[in-house]
Coordinates of C-alpha atoms in Angstrom, one line a residue:
Chain A
M226 CA 95.2 26.7 -7.8
R227 CA 92.8 24.1 -9.1
K228 CA 90.3 22.4 -7.2
P229 CA 91.0 18.6 -7.6
T230 CA 87.8 16.6 -8.7
P231 CA 88.1 13.4 -6.0
V232 CA 86.8 10.1 -7.0
P233 CA 83.3 9.6 -5.2
E234 CA 83.6 7.6 -2.0
D235 CA 80.6 5.5 -3.0
E236 CA 81.9 2.0 -2.5
P237 CA 79.9 1.0 0.4
H238 CA 76.7 2.3 -1.3
L239 CA 77.9 0.7 -4.6
G240 CA 78.0 -2.6 -2.9
E241 CA 74.3 -2.2 -1.6
L242 CA 73.2 -1.1 -5.4
W243 CA 74.9 -4.4 -6.6
N244 CA 72.7 -6.6 -3.7
R245 CA 69.4 -4.5 -4.3
F246 CA 69.9 -5.1 -8.3
R247 CA 70.4 -9.0 -7.6
Q248 CA 67.0 -9.2 -6.3
H249 CA 65.6 -7.6 -9.5
D250 CA 65.5 -3.9 -8.9
E251 CA 66.0 -2.2 -11.8
Q252 CA 66.6 1.3 -10.6
A253 CA 69.5 -0.3 -8.4
F254 CA 70.5 -1.4 -11.8
D255 CA 70.4 1.7 -13.7
E256 CA 72.2 3.7 -10.8
L257 CA 75.1 1.5 -10.7
A258 CA 76.0 1.6 -14.3
E259 CA 75.6 5.3 -14.0
R260 CA 78.1 5.7 -11.4
R261 CA 80.5 3.5 -12.9
Y262 CA 79.8 4.0 -16.7
R263 CA 82.6 6.8 -17.2
L264 CA 85.1 4.8 -15.2
L265 CA 84.6 2.0 -17.3
F266 CA 84.6 3.6 -20.5
N267 CA 88.1 5.7 -19.8
Y268 CA 89.5 2.4 -18.7
A269 CA 88.4 0.8 -22.0
T270 CA 90.2 3.7 -23.9
K271 CA 93.5 1.9 -22.8
F272 CA 92.9 -0.9 -25.0
T273 CA 91.2 0.7 -28.1
K274 CA 90.2 4.0 -29.5
D275 CA 87.3 2.7 -31.3
T276 CA 84.6 4.4 -29.2
E277 CA 81.6 2.6 -30.8
L278 CA 83.0 -1.2 -29.8
I279 CA 83.6 0.5 -26.2
K280 CA 80.4 1.5 -26.0
D281 CA 79.0 -2.2 -27.1
C282 CA 81.2 -3.9 -24.7
I283 CA 80.1 -1.9 -21.7
Q284 CA 76.5 -2.3 -23.0
D285 CA 76.9 -6.1 -23.1
L286 CA 78.7 -6.1 -20.1
F287 CA 75.7 -4.7 -18.3
L288 CA 73.2 -6.7 -19.9
E289 CA 74.9 -9.9 -19.1
L290 CA 74.9 -9.0 -15.6
W291 CA 71.4 -8.2 -15.8
Y292 CA 70.7 -11.7 -17.2
R293 CA 72.8 -13.4 -14.9
R294 CA 72.0 -11.4 -11.7
T295 CA 70.0 -14.2 -9.9
R296 CA 73.2 -16.2 -10.0
L297 CA 75.4 -13.5 -9.1
T298 CA 77.1 -13.7 -6.1
D299 CA 78.0 -10.9 -3.0
T300 CA 81.3 -9.1 -4.3
S301 CA 83.3 -6.9 -1.6
Y302 CA 84.6 -4.4 -4.0
V303 CA 82.2 -4.1 -6.9
T304 CA 84.1 -1.3 -8.7
V305 CA 86.9 -4.2 -9.2
Y306 CA 84.7 -6.7 -10.2
L307 CA 83.6 -4.5 -13.2
I308 CA 87.1 -3.4 -14.2
C309 CA 88.2 -7.0 -14.3
A310 CA 84.8 -8.3 -16.3
L311 CA 85.2 -5.4 -18.8
R312 CA 89.1 -6.2 -19.0
N313 CA 88.2 -9.7 -19.7
N314 CA 85.2 -8.7 -22.2
L315 CA 87.5 -6.3 -24.1
L316 CA 90.6 -8.7 -24.5
R317 CA 88.3 -11.7 -25.6
K318 CA 86.5 -8.9 -27.9
L319 CA 89.8 -7.6 -29.7
K320 CA 91.1 -11.1 -30.2
V321 CA 88.3 -12.3 -32.1
N322 CA 88.3 -9.0 -34.2
T323 CA 91.9 -9.8 -34.9
R324 CA 91.4 -13.1 -35.9
L325 CA 88.5 -12.2 -38.5
D326 CA 91.1 -9.8 -39.6
D327 CA 93.4 -13.0 -40.3
S328 CA 96.4 -11.9 -38.8
A329 CA 98.7 -14.2 -36.8
D330 CA 100.3 -12.2 -34.1
I331 CA 97.2 -11.2 -32.1
A332 CA 99.6 -8.7 -29.4
V333 CA 101.0 -7.0 -32.5
S334 CA 97.9 -6.4 -34.3
C335 CA 96.2 -5.7 -30.8
E336 CA 98.8 -2.5 -30.7
G337 CA 97.7 -1.6 -34.3
F338 CA 94.4 -1.8 -33.6
T339 CA 94.5 0.9 -30.7
D340 CA 96.9 3.4 -32.5
N341 CA 95.7 4.6 -35.4
L342 CA 92.3 6.5 -34.3
T343 CA 93.8 8.0 -31.2
I344 CA 93.6 11.4 -32.6
E345 CA 90.8 11.5 -34.7
T346 CA 88.1 10.5 -32.7
M347 CA 89.6 11.7 -29.3
L348 CA 89.6 15.3 -30.9
I349 CA 85.9 16.3 -29.8
S350 CA 86.3 15.2 -25.9
S351 CA 89.5 17.0 -25.4
E352 CA 88.2 20.2 -26.5
S353 CA 87.6 21.2 -23.1
M354 CA 90.7 20.5 -21.8
S355 CA 93.4 22.8 -20.5
Q356 CA 96.8 22.9 -22.5
K357 CA 98.7 21.1 -20.0
E358 CA 96.3 18.5 -19.7
R359 CA 96.4 17.7 -23.1
E360 CA 100.1 17.5 -23.0
I361 CA 99.9 15.0 -20.2
R362 CA 97.0 13.0 -22.4
N363 CA 99.1 12.7 -25.0
A364 CA 102.4 11.9 -23.1
I365 CA 100.2 9.0 -21.4
N366 CA 99.3 7.9 -25.1
R367 CA 102.9 7.4 -26.0
L368 CA 103.5 5.0 -22.9
P369 CA 103.7 1.4 -23.4
K370 CA 99.8 0.1 -23.2
R371 CA 100.2 -1.9 -20.3
Q372 CA 101.9 0.8 -18.5
Q373 CA 99.2 3.3 -19.6
E374 CA 96.8 1.1 -18.0
V375 CA 98.5 0.9 -15.0
I376 CA 98.8 4.6 -15.0
F377 CA 95.1 4.7 -15.3
L378 CA 94.2 2.4 -12.4
K379 CA 96.4 4.6 -9.9
F380 CA 95.8 8.2 -11.1
Y381 CA 92.1 8.2 -12.3
E382 CA 90.6 5.4 -9.8
G383 CA 93.2 5.4 -7.0
L384 CA 93.2 2.1 -6.9
S385 CA 96.3 0.3 -4.6
N386 CA 99.1 -1.4 -6.3
D387 CA 97.7 -4.9 -4.8
E388 CA 94.3 -4.2 -6.6
I389 CA 96.0 -3.1 -9.6
A390 CA 98.3 -6.6 -9.5
K391 CA 95.0 -8.5 -9.3
V392 CA 93.1 -6.6 -12.2
M393 CA 96.1 -7.0 -14.4
E394 CA 97.0 -10.6 -13.1
I395 CA 100.9 -9.5 -12.7
E396 CA 103.0 -9.4 -9.6
R397 CA 102.8 -6.4 -6.9
Q398 CA 106.6 -6.1 -7.5
T399 CA 106.0 -5.5 -11.3
V400 CA 103.0 -2.8 -10.4
S401 CA 105.3 -0.8 -8.6
N402 CA 108.0 -1.0 -11.1
F403 CA 105.6 0.1 -14.1
I404 CA 104.8 3.0 -12.0
Y405 CA 108.2 4.5 -11.4
R406 CA 109.2 3.5 -15.2
A407 CA 106.0 5.7 -16.4
I408 CA 106.2 8.6 -14.1
A409 CA 109.8 8.6 -15.0
Q410 CA 109.2 8.6 -18.7
L411 CA 106.3 11.4 -18.2
K412 CA 108.8 13.6 -16.4
N413 CA 111.2 13.5 -19.4
D414 CA 108.4 14.3 -21.9
L415 CA 106.4 17.0 -20.1
P416 CA 108.1 20.3 -19.5
S417 CA 105.8 21.4 -17.0
F418 CA 106.3 18.4 -14.7
S419 CA 110.1 19.7 -13.7
N420 CA 109.9 23.3 -14.4
V421 CA 107.4 24.2 -11.7
I422 CA 109.3 23.9 -8.8
P423 CA 112.1 26.5 -10.4
Q424 CA 109.5 28.9 -11.3
I425 CA 107.9 28.8 -7.8
I426 CA 111.3 30.1 -6.4
L427 CA 111.9 32.5 -9.1
V428 CA 108.3 34.0 -8.3
F429 CA 109.7 34.1 -4.6
F430 CA 112.5 35.7 -5.5
L431 CA 111.2 38.6 -7.6
K432 CA 109.1 39.3 -4.5
F433 CA 112.1 39.9 -2.6
L434 CA 113.6 42.1 -5.1
S435 CA 111.1 44.2 -5.8
Chain B
M222 CA 105.7 5.3 8.6
Q223 CA 107.0 6.6 5.2
D224 CA 110.1 9.7 5.7
Y225 CA 108.1 11.7 3.5
A226 CA 110.4 14.9 4.1
R227 CA 113.0 13.1 1.7
Y228 CA 110.4 12.7 -0.8
D229 CA 110.7 14.2 -4.2
I230 CA 108.1 14.7 -7.0
K231 CA 108.3 11.5 -8.4
D232 CA 108.0 9.8 -4.7
F233 CA 104.9 11.7 -3.8
L234 CA 103.1 10.7 -7.1
A235 CA 104.1 7.0 -6.5
D236 CA 103.2 6.7 -3.0
E237 CA 99.6 4.8 -2.6
A238 CA 98.5 6.6 0.7
F239 CA 99.2 10.4 -0.9
C240 CA 97.3 9.3 -4.1
R241 CA 94.5 8.2 -2.3
W242 CA 94.2 11.2 -0.2
V243 CA 94.4 13.3 -3.2
L244 CA 91.9 11.3 -5.3
H245 CA 89.4 10.3 -2.5
Q246 CA 90.0 13.4 0.2
K247 CA 89.2 11.5 3.0
P248 CA 88.8 13.6 6.3
A249 CA 91.5 11.6 8.2
D250 CA 94.1 11.7 5.2
N251 CA 93.0 15.8 4.8
A252 CA 94.0 16.1 8.5
F253 CA 97.1 14.0 8.3
W254 CA 98.3 15.9 5.3
E255 CA 97.6 19.2 6.2
N256 CA 99.4 18.6 9.7
W257 CA 102.6 17.6 7.8
V258 CA 102.4 20.6 5.4
R259 CA 102.4 22.7 8.3
N260 CA 105.2 20.9 10.0
N261 CA 107.2 20.5 7.0
P262 CA 106.6 24.3 5.2
D263 CA 110.0 23.8 3.0
R264 CA 108.3 21.1 1.2
A265 CA 104.9 22.4 0.9
S266 CA 105.4 23.4 -2.9
I267 CA 106.4 19.8 -3.6
V268 CA 103.4 18.8 -2.0
I269 CA 101.2 21.1 -3.8
T270 CA 102.9 20.4 -7.3
A271 CA 102.3 16.4 -7.1
K272 CA 98.7 17.3 -5.7
E273 CA 98.0 19.3 -9.0
L274 CA 99.7 16.8 -11.3
I275 CA 97.8 14.0 -9.8
S276 CA 94.4 16.0 -10.5
E277 CA 95.7 17.1 -13.9
I278 CA 96.6 13.2 -14.9
H279 CA 93.2 12.2 -13.6
H280 CA 91.6 14.6 -15.7
A281 CA 93.7 14.3 -19.0
Q282 CA 92.0 10.5 -18.9
H283 CA 88.6 11.8 -19.4
Y284 CA 87.4 10.5 -22.8
L285 CA 83.7 10.7 -22.5
S286 CA 81.4 13.8 -23.1
E287 CA 78.5 14.4 -20.9
D288 CA 76.1 13.9 -23.8
E289 CA 77.5 10.5 -24.8
L290 CA 77.3 9.5 -21.3
Q291 CA 73.6 10.3 -21.0
H292 CA 72.8 8.9 -24.6
E293 CA 74.5 5.3 -23.5
L294 CA 73.0 5.4 -20.1
Q295 CA 69.7 5.3 -21.8
R296 CA 70.3 3.2 -24.6
L297 CA 71.6 0.5 -22.0
S298 CA 68.3 1.4 -19.8
A299 CA 66.1 0.5 -22.5
A300 CA 68.2 -2.5 -23.4
R301 CA 67.7 -3.6 -19.9
K302 CA 63.7 -2.7 -19.9
S303 CA 63.5 -5.0 -23.2
A304 CA 65.6 -7.8 -21.7
T305 CA 63.3 -7.8 -18.8
E306 CA 60.2 -8.2 -20.9
E307 CA 61.3 -11.0 -23.0
M308 CA 63.0 -12.8 -20.0
E309 CA 59.3 -13.0 -18.5
Y310 CA 58.1 -14.0 -21.4
A311 CA 60.1 -16.9 -21.7
E312 CA 59.5 -17.6 -18.5
S313 CA 56.3 -17.8 -18.6
A314 CA 56.4 -19.9 -21.9
N315 CA 59.0 -22.4 -20.8
D316 CA 59.5 -22.8 -16.9
G317 CA 62.8 -23.3 -15.9
V318 CA 65.8 -25.3 -17.6
A319 CA 65.0 -25.4 -21.5
P320 CA 64.8 -22.0 -22.4
N321 CA 68.4 -21.6 -21.4
W322 CA 69.6 -24.6 -23.2
L323 CA 67.5 -23.6 -25.7
S324 CA 68.7 -20.0 -26.7
R325 CA 72.5 -20.9 -26.5
F326 CA 71.6 -23.8 -28.9
S327 CA 70.1 -21.1 -31.3
L328 CA 72.7 -18.7 -30.7
A329 CA 75.4 -21.0 -31.7
L330 CA 73.3 -21.9 -34.6
G331 CA 73.0 -18.0 -35.6
V332 CA 76.5 -17.6 -35.5
L333 CA 77.3 -20.5 -37.3
T334 CA 75.5 -19.6 -40.4
C335 CA 76.7 -16.0 -40.0
L336 CA 80.2 -17.5 -40.3
V337 CA 79.3 -19.6 -43.3
V338 CA 77.9 -16.8 -45.2
L339 CA 81.1 -14.3 -44.2
F340 CA 83.2 -17.2 -45.5
Y341 CA 81.2 -17.4 -48.7
F342 CA 81.6 -13.8 -49.4
Y343 CA 85.4 -13.8 -48.1
T344 CA 85.9 -16.6 -50.5
N345 CA 84.2 -14.9 -53.5
S346 CA 86.4 -12.8 -55.8
P347 CA 85.2 -9.2 -55.8
T348 CA 84.5 -8.8 -59.6
N349 CA 81.7 -6.0 -59.7
T350 CA 79.6 -7.4 -62.4
S351 CA 78.6 -10.5 -61.1
Q352 CA 78.8 -9.8 -57.3
S353 CA 75.6 -9.0 -56.5
Q354 CA 74.0 -12.1 -58.2
I355 CA 76.8 -14.2 -56.6
S356 CA 75.8 -13.2 -53.1
Q357 CA 71.9 -13.3 -53.9
E358 CA 72.0 -17.1 -55.2
S359 CA 74.5 -18.1 -52.5
L360 CA 72.2 -16.9 -49.9
K361 CA 68.9 -18.5 -51.6
D362 CA 70.9 -21.9 -52.5
E363 CA 72.1 -22.3 -48.8
K364 CA 68.6 -22.4 -47.7
N365 CA 67.0 -24.5 -49.7
E366 CA 63.7 -22.9 -49.7
K367 CA 60.9 -21.3 -51.1
W368 CA 61.7 -17.4 -52.1
I369 CA 59.5 -15.0 -53.4
E370 CA 60.5 -12.5 -55.6
V371 CA 58.7 -9.0 -56.1
T372 CA 59.9 -6.8 -58.9
N373 CA 58.0 -3.2 -58.9
N374 CA 57.6 -2.1 -62.5
E375 CA 55.3 0.4 -62.1
S376 CA 55.6 4.1 -61.4
I377 CA 54.1 3.9 -57.8
T378 CA 55.4 2.4 -54.8
K379 CA 54.6 -1.0 -53.9
Y380 CA 53.5 -2.3 -50.8
I381 CA 54.7 -5.6 -49.6
A382 CA 53.9 -7.5 -45.8
L383 CA 56.5 -10.0 -44.7
P384 CA 55.9 -12.8 -42.9
D385 CA 57.0 -11.5 -39.5
G386 CA 54.6 -8.6 -39.8
S387 CA 57.5 -6.5 -41.0
S388 CA 56.4 -4.0 -43.9
V389 CA 58.1 -3.1 -47.0
K390 CA 57.5 0.0 -49.3
L391 CA 59.4 -0.9 -52.8
S392 CA 60.0 2.0 -55.0
P393 CA 59.5 1.7 -59.0
E394 CA 62.1 -0.1 -60.7
S395 CA 63.2 -2.3 -57.7
K396 CA 63.2 -5.7 -56.8
L397 CA 62.9 -7.7 -53.3
S398 CA 63.5 -11.3 -52.4
Y399 CA 62.6 -13.1 -49.4
P400 CA 61.7 -16.4 -47.9
A401 CA 58.2 -17.8 -47.9
A402 CA 58.5 -18.2 -44.3
F403 CA 61.3 -17.0 -42.2
V404 CA 63.2 -19.8 -40.5
K405 CA 63.6 -19.1 -36.8
N406 CA 66.2 -16.7 -35.7
E407 CA 66.6 -15.8 -39.2
R408 CA 64.8 -12.6 -41.0
E409 CA 67.1 -11.9 -44.3
V410 CA 65.8 -10.4 -47.3
L411 CA 67.5 -9.6 -50.8
L412 CA 67.2 -5.9 -52.3
N413 CA 67.9 -4.6 -55.6
G414 CA 67.0 -1.0 -55.8
E415 CA 65.2 1.4 -53.1
A416 CA 62.8 0.1 -50.5
F417 CA 61.1 1.7 -47.1
F418 CA 61.2 -1.1 -44.1
D419 CA 59.3 -1.1 -40.9
V420 CA 60.6 -3.6 -39.2
T421 CA 58.8 -5.5 -36.3
K422 CA 60.8 -5.6 -33.2
N423 CA 62.1 -8.9 -32.2
P424 CA 65.3 -8.7 -30.0
E425 CA 66.5 -12.7 -30.7
S426 CA 66.2 -12.3 -34.6
P427 CA 67.9 -9.6 -36.2
F428 CA 66.6 -8.3 -39.6
K429 CA 69.0 -8.1 -42.5
V430 CA 69.1 -6.3 -46.1
Y431 CA 71.3 -7.7 -48.1
T432 CA 72.4 -5.6 -50.8
S433 CA 75.3 -6.1 -53.6
D434 CA 77.7 -3.7 -51.5
V435 CA 76.5 -3.6 -47.8
V436 CA 74.3 -5.6 -45.2
T437 CA 72.0 -3.2 -43.1
T438 CA 71.1 -4.9 -39.7
V439 CA 68.4 -4.1 -37.3
L440 CA 66.2 -5.2 -34.3
G441 CA 63.2 -3.3 -35.0
T442 CA 62.9 -0.1 -36.4
S443 CA 62.3 1.5 -39.8
F444 CA 64.8 2.8 -42.5
T445 CA 65.5 3.4 -46.2
V446 CA 67.8 1.2 -48.2
K447 CA 68.8 2.6 -51.6
A448 CA 71.1 0.2 -53.6
F449 CA 70.4 0.7 -57.4
D450 CA 73.0 -1.4 -59.7
Q451 CA 73.7 1.5 -61.6
D452 CA 74.3 4.1 -59.0
K453 CA 77.7 5.1 -57.9
D454 CA 76.5 4.7 -54.2
V455 CA 74.5 3.1 -51.8
R456 CA 72.7 5.1 -49.4
V457 CA 70.5 3.7 -45.8
V458 CA 69.2 6.1 -43.9
V459 CA 67.5 5.6 -40.6
K460 CA 63.8 7.0 -39.3
T461 CA 63.6 5.4 -36.1
G462 CA 65.7 3.1 -33.8
R463 CA 69.3 1.8 -34.4
V464 CA 70.7 0.4 -37.3
T465 CA 73.8 -1.0 -38.2
V466 CA 75.3 -1.0 -41.8
A467 CA 78.1 -3.3 -42.8
A468 CA 80.0 -3.6 -46.3
N469 CA 79.5 -6.5 -47.8
A470 CA 82.7 -6.7 -50.3
P471 CA 85.6 -8.7 -49.2
Q472 CA 87.6 -6.0 -47.7
S473 CA 91.5 -5.4 -48.8
K474 CA 94.0 -6.1 -46.2
T475 CA 95.1 -2.6 -45.7
Q476 CA 91.8 -1.2 -44.8
E477 CA 91.0 -1.1 -41.0
P478 CA 87.9 -3.6 -40.2
E479 CA 86.0 -1.2 -38.0
K480 CA 86.0 1.3 -40.8
N481 CA 83.8 -0.8 -42.6
E482 CA 80.7 -1.1 -40.1
L483 CA 78.9 1.8 -38.7
V484 CA 76.3 2.2 -36.2
L485 CA 73.3 4.8 -37.4
L486 CA 71.1 6.8 -35.3
P487 CA 67.7 8.4 -36.3
N488 CA 68.3 11.1 -38.9
Q489 CA 71.5 9.9 -40.0
Q490 CA 72.5 8.1 -43.0
V491 CA 75.5 6.1 -44.7
V492 CA 76.6 6.7 -48.1
Y493 CA 78.6 4.0 -49.6
H494 CA 80.9 4.8 -52.1
R495 CA 80.9 1.8 -54.5
N496 CA 84.3 3.0 -56.2
E497 CA 86.3 3.9 -53.3
Q498 CA 84.5 1.0 -51.4
K499 CA 84.1 3.4 -48.2
M500 CA 81.2 4.3 -46.0
K501 CA 80.5 7.9 -45.0
R502 CA 78.2 8.7 -41.7
S503 CA 76.3 12.0 -42.0
L504 CA 73.1 14.0 -41.1
I505 CA 70.0 13.8 -43.7
E506 CA 69.6 16.9 -45.7
N507 CA 66.6 17.8 -43.2
P508 CA 66.3 15.8 -40.2
A509 CA 62.8 15.2 -39.0
Q510 CA 61.6 15.5 -35.6
V511 CA 61.3 12.5 -33.4
G512 CA 58.3 11.6 -31.5
P513 CA 54.3 11.9 -31.3
A514 CA 53.0 14.5 -33.4
D515 CA 51.2 16.4 -30.3
I516 CA 54.7 17.3 -28.7
T517 CA 56.6 17.7 -32.0
S518 CA 54.0 20.4 -33.3
Q519 CA 54.5 22.7 -30.3
N520 CA 56.8 25.2 -30.8
L521 CA 60.2 25.7 -28.5
V522 CA 60.1 28.9 -26.6
F523 CA 63.3 30.2 -24.8
E524 CA 63.4 33.4 -23.0
D525 CA 66.7 34.1 -21.8
A526 CA 67.4 30.3 -21.8
P527 CA 71.0 29.0 -21.4
V528 CA 72.1 27.8 -24.8
A529 CA 72.8 24.3 -23.3
K530 CA 69.2 24.1 -22.5
V531 CA 68.4 25.2 -26.0
F532 CA 71.0 22.5 -27.6
E533 CA 69.6 19.9 -25.0
S534 CA 65.7 20.7 -26.6
L535 CA 67.0 20.3 -29.7
Q536 CA 68.7 16.8 -29.3
K537 CA 65.7 15.6 -27.6
R538 CA 63.7 16.8 -30.6
Y539 CA 65.8 15.7 -33.4
E540 CA 67.6 12.7 -31.4
V541 CA 70.7 14.2 -33.1
Q542 CA 74.1 14.7 -31.3
I543 CA 75.1 18.4 -30.8
I544 CA 78.5 18.7 -29.2
Y545 CA 79.7 21.9 -27.9
D546 CA 82.0 23.4 -25.4
A547 CA 79.6 23.6 -22.4
D548 CA 82.1 25.5 -20.4
L549 CA 82.9 28.2 -22.9
M550 CA 79.8 28.9 -23.7
A551 CA 78.1 28.9 -20.1
G552 CA 77.2 32.8 -20.9
C553 CA 75.5 32.1 -23.8
Q554 CA 71.7 32.9 -23.7
L555 CA 69.0 33.1 -25.7
T556 CA 65.3 34.5 -26.6
A557 CA 63.7 32.7 -29.4
E558 CA 60.7 31.1 -30.6
L559 CA 61.4 27.7 -32.5
G560 CA 58.5 26.4 -34.6
Q561 CA 58.3 23.8 -37.7
E562 CA 61.4 25.4 -39.6
P563 CA 64.1 22.8 -40.5
L564 CA 66.7 21.8 -38.0
F565 CA 69.5 23.3 -40.1
E566 CA 67.4 26.8 -40.4
K567 CA 67.0 26.6 -36.4
L568 CA 70.6 25.9 -36.1
G569 CA 71.7 29.0 -38.3
M570 CA 69.2 31.4 -36.1
I571 CA 70.7 30.0 -32.9
C572 CA 74.3 30.7 -34.2
K573 CA 73.7 33.9 -35.5
A574 CA 72.2 35.0 -32.2
I575 CA 75.4 33.7 -30.1
Q576 CA 77.9 34.7 -32.9
A577 CA 78.9 31.0 -33.3
R578 CA 79.0 28.8 -36.5
Y579 CA 77.8 25.0 -36.5
E580 CA 79.2 21.9 -38.7
V581 CA 78.1 18.6 -39.2
I582 CA 81.0 16.2 -39.1
D583 CA 79.9 12.1 -38.8
G584 CA 76.5 12.5 -38.3
Q585 CA 77.1 14.8 -35.7
I586 CA 76.4 18.8 -35.0
V587 CA 79.5 20.5 -33.8
I588 CA 79.4 24.2 -32.6
H589 CA 82.4 26.3 -32.7
G590 CA 81.4 29.3 -30.7
S591 CA 82.8 32.0 -27.9
S592 CA 82.0 32.9 -24.6
C593 CA 79.5 35.7 -25.4
K594 CA 80.8 38.3 -23.4

């Protein structure tokens, strides 16, 4: 069995870094970015597959924090704060881009924005993944956008339903509906999902027979 | 207390506490679940499957390679440093409220100007013959200032010093126009032909080179733009720093907007094909080493070194991205001395030794290798 990589339990440390960087501590700022960059990048792929746009967005986010450091308040949960801030920035940026693109319906073109580049730009980073993980990734990418986002926040970062509701500005009940719907869909899409158990039983059986 | 004994795999996945245990592995949760599995041995396989699935779903959503991560963190750290210096400068110069207000105002002004320029390009029809004249005239008219025009009719490169301290080496048969004095927050020049730019750093005022097809934007760096009217393509090559190249022509509706702007790093170049109105990013033919000469002149010596280390050194020397499967090639070792031979020759030697091959995709080097066993 593969050993799971737990999400680091460094939230208290993050709060400490947050307070130190508000006091102009440059090292604390760099460390904070280092500890949460990966999460923010991966989260942003739920909105757009344009990696350069994502990188610029995260860069802007952190620089803005640095500029505003003296005016920032204490926050109890830095990770959720960062996720919310990035989400707002991304949605704003995608909206501006679509407006320049001259299309009337933002929601529709946002979707178009995200889908076309998927395979091409994400190919390289998927090279080190197992076949099954690649299947899971593809199945997730076929889910509706908001379900993808819920799945990410829940299974990548391990946020609670309450926290997800806060980030996405939706009801807690809606979050849990999304989760159930997404899991059901994944189960349909992934042959390995439901096949595992019979296989294990079969192995047991064979052992008994031999 | 949940009745976990009745849970099927979907319920386990949806369960907050279960998910938290798998992802965070807190000791208290560990104790609870180990105990629970011991008491419910018939459910063990479901728990194991659910646990595995959650960590696979977690892994499946990794989209950032280690190299990219390190690169972005370095970039952020550098930007943070220059932001700090800039702020200290602004504070010492002005004290207090004014700079914030002023910078907002100037930003708004900058954005407005950009929009006006953009609007102009949008509304002009893309007739290829007259376009370069149109865009150049429009810029000049709009500014209503004195512009200096330098044409190099000689057979050698001409050196031009710009009002902001930047320097330009203008190639023969090329023409550069620039304002006698740059207005605050705007450094824009027009180029027809080829020139090498060494731009002085000023984060508040991007430097823009307009040609008939592409706009090259930088904050402070050195690069070459080659855009002769008679050529089929336009070329931008970066020597140091970071450069943004955007198509100048009005886009057709079918094109994706993000395809028309590219970010270039050192040793990368972009070629804009005029006929197809498409930009392509690649590495230059012979990438140069970046950094002070006393370091770059030293040979790289490896003795039974893991290839990851070799690639890392090359990435640093040439500031290029090398992409490879670190897990797969973990067993590959190399003994070599790399001197002043061109980058691609070095890569050829390394690949031969570890039975791999490389290709250049979108300005990055991708290594296809095996496990060397």
